[in-house]
XYZ file of C-alpha atoms in Angstrom:
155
model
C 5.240 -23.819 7.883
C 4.966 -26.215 10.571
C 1.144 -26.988 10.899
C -0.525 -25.451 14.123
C 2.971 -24.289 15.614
C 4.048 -21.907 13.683
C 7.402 -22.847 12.881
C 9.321 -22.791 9.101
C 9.924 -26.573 8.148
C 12.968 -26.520 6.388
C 12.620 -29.615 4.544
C 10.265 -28.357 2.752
C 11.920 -25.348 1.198
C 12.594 -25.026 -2.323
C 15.658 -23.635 -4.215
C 15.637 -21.368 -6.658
C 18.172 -19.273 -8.880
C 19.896 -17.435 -6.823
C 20.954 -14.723 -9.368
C 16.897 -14.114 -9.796
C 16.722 -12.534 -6.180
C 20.062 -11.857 -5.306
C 19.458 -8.132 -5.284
C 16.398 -8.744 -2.815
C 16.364 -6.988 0.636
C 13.892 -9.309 2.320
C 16.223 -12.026 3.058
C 15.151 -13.668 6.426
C 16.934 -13.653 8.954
C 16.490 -15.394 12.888
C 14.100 -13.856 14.866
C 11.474 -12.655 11.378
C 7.814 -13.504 12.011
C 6.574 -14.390 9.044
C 2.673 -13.584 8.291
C 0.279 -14.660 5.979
C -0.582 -11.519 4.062
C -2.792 -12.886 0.654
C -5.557 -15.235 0.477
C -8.261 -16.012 -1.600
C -10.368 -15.242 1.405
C -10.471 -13.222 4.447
C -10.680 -15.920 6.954
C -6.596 -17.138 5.719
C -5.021 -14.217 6.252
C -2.670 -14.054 9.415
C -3.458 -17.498 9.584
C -0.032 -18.949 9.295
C 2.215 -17.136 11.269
C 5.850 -18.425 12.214
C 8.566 -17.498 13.722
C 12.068 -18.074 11.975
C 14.445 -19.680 14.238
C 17.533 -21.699 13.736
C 18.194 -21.714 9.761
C 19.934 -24.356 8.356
C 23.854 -23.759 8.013
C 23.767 -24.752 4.631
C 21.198 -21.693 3.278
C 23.230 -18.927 2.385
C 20.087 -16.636 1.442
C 16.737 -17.565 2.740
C 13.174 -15.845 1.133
C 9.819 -16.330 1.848
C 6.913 -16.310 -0.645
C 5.470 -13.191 -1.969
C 2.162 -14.185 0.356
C 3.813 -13.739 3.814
C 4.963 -10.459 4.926
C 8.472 -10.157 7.192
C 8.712 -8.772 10.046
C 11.593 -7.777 11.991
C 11.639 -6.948 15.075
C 14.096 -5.256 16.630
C 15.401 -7.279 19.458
C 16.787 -4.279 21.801
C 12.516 -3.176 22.078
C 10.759 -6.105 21.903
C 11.257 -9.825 21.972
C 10.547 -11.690 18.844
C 9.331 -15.043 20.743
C 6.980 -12.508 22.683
C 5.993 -10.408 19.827
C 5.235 -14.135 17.481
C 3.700 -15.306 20.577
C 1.116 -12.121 20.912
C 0.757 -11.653 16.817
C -0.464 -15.171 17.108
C -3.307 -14.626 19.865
C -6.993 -13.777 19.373
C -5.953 -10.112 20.126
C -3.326 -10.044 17.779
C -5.125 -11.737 14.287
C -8.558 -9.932 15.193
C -5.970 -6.585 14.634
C -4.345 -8.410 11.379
C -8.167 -8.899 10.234
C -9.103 -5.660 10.314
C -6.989 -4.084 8.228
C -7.561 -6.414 5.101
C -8.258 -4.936 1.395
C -9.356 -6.191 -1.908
C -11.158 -8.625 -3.439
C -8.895 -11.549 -2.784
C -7.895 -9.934 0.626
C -4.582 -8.917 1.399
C -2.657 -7.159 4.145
C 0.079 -4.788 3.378
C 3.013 -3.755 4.896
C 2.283 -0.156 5.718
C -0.954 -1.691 7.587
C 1.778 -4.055 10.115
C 3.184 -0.345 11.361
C -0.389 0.830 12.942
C -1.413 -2.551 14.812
C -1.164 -1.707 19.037
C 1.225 -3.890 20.617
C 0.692 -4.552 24.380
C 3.639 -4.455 26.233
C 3.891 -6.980 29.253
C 6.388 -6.907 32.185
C 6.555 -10.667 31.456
C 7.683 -10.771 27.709
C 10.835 -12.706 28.318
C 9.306 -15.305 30.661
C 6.240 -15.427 27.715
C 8.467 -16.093 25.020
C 10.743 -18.704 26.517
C 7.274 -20.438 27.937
C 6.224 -20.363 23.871
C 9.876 -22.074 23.223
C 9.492 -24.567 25.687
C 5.945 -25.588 24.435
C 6.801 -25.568 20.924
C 9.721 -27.944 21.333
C 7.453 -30.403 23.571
C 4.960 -30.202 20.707
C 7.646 -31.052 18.452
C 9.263 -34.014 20.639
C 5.712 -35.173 20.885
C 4.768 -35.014 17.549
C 8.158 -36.722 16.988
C 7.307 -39.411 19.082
C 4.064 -40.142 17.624
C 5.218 -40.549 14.611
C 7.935 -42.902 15.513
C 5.369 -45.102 16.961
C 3.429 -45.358 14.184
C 6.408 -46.134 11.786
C 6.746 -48.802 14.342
C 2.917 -49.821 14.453
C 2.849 -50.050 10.451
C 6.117 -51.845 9.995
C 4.465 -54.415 12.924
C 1.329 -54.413 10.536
C-alpha cells in the first residue's frame, strides 16, 4: 500500500503460482477496501486501509495477503470511495479497534458485519472529494520526487 493514502501500489506486487490459489474466492476486484486485520500489536490493526482502484490490465487474478481482510461493498447501497473514506476516519478505526482478539491481535471477518456505518446524504460528493485529494497527493508526491531526481543529478 501506498504510504498515508491508502492506495495498492502495484509495482510492488509479487507473483506467485497461480495454480496454488487458483481455486481462491477472494480475488480482488475494483472497488475492495482492503484492511489490515493481523498485527503483532493492537495499535496496527486497521492501520493500512486502501481502496483498490484501477488494476493493472496485465493481472489476470489479483490477492491480497492473508493479513488484510476484503471487503466488498456493494455498489447499488453504498459507495466504496465513501465507505474507504469513512472506514478510514477516527470513527471508523476506533470501531475496527474494538473488536480485536488474541494475543497478536487480529480482526476477523464476522467482526466487519457488526461495525455501524453512518449514512450521509453527501456520500457521492465525499467520495469523489477523497478521489480528487488522493490524486493531488499523488501528482504532488510525483512532483517532489522529480525534483529531487533533478536536485541529486545537479549534485
Amino acid at each position: 500500500m501506498s504510504p498515508k493514502i491508502g492506495k495498492v501500489d502495484w509495482s510492488k506486487a509479487e507473483f506467485v503460482d497461480e495454480n496454488k490459489f487458483s481455486k481462491s474466492n477472494k480475488f480482488l476486484k475494483e472497488g475492495d477496501i482492503l484492511i489490515q486485520s493481523v498485527a503483532h500489536s493492537k495499535d496496527y490493526i486497521g492501520d493500512k486501509i486502501a481502496l483498490v482502484e484501477n488494476i493493472p490490465k496485465n493481472y489476470k487474478k489479483v490477492l491480497a495477503l492473508s493479513k488484510f481482510l476484503v471487503v466488498r461493498p456493494d455498489k447499488n447501497k453504498i459507495s466504496p470511495e465513501y465507505l474507504f473514506t469513512y472506514l478510514s476516519s477516527d470513527f471508523g478505526r476506533k470501531q475496527l479497534k474494538h473488536f480485536i482478539r488474541g494475543m497478536t491481535a487480529e480482526v476477523y471477518e464476522f467482526d466487519i458485519k457488526n461495525l455501524v456505518i453512518i449514512r450521509s446524504p453527501k456520500e457521492k460528493e465525499i467520495g469523489l472529494t477523497l478521489k480528487k485529494n488522493i490524486d493531488e497527493y499523488e501528482k504532488l508526491a510525483k512532483e517532489i520526487k522529480d525534483t529531487r531526481d533533478q536536485l541529486d543529478s545537479l549534485i
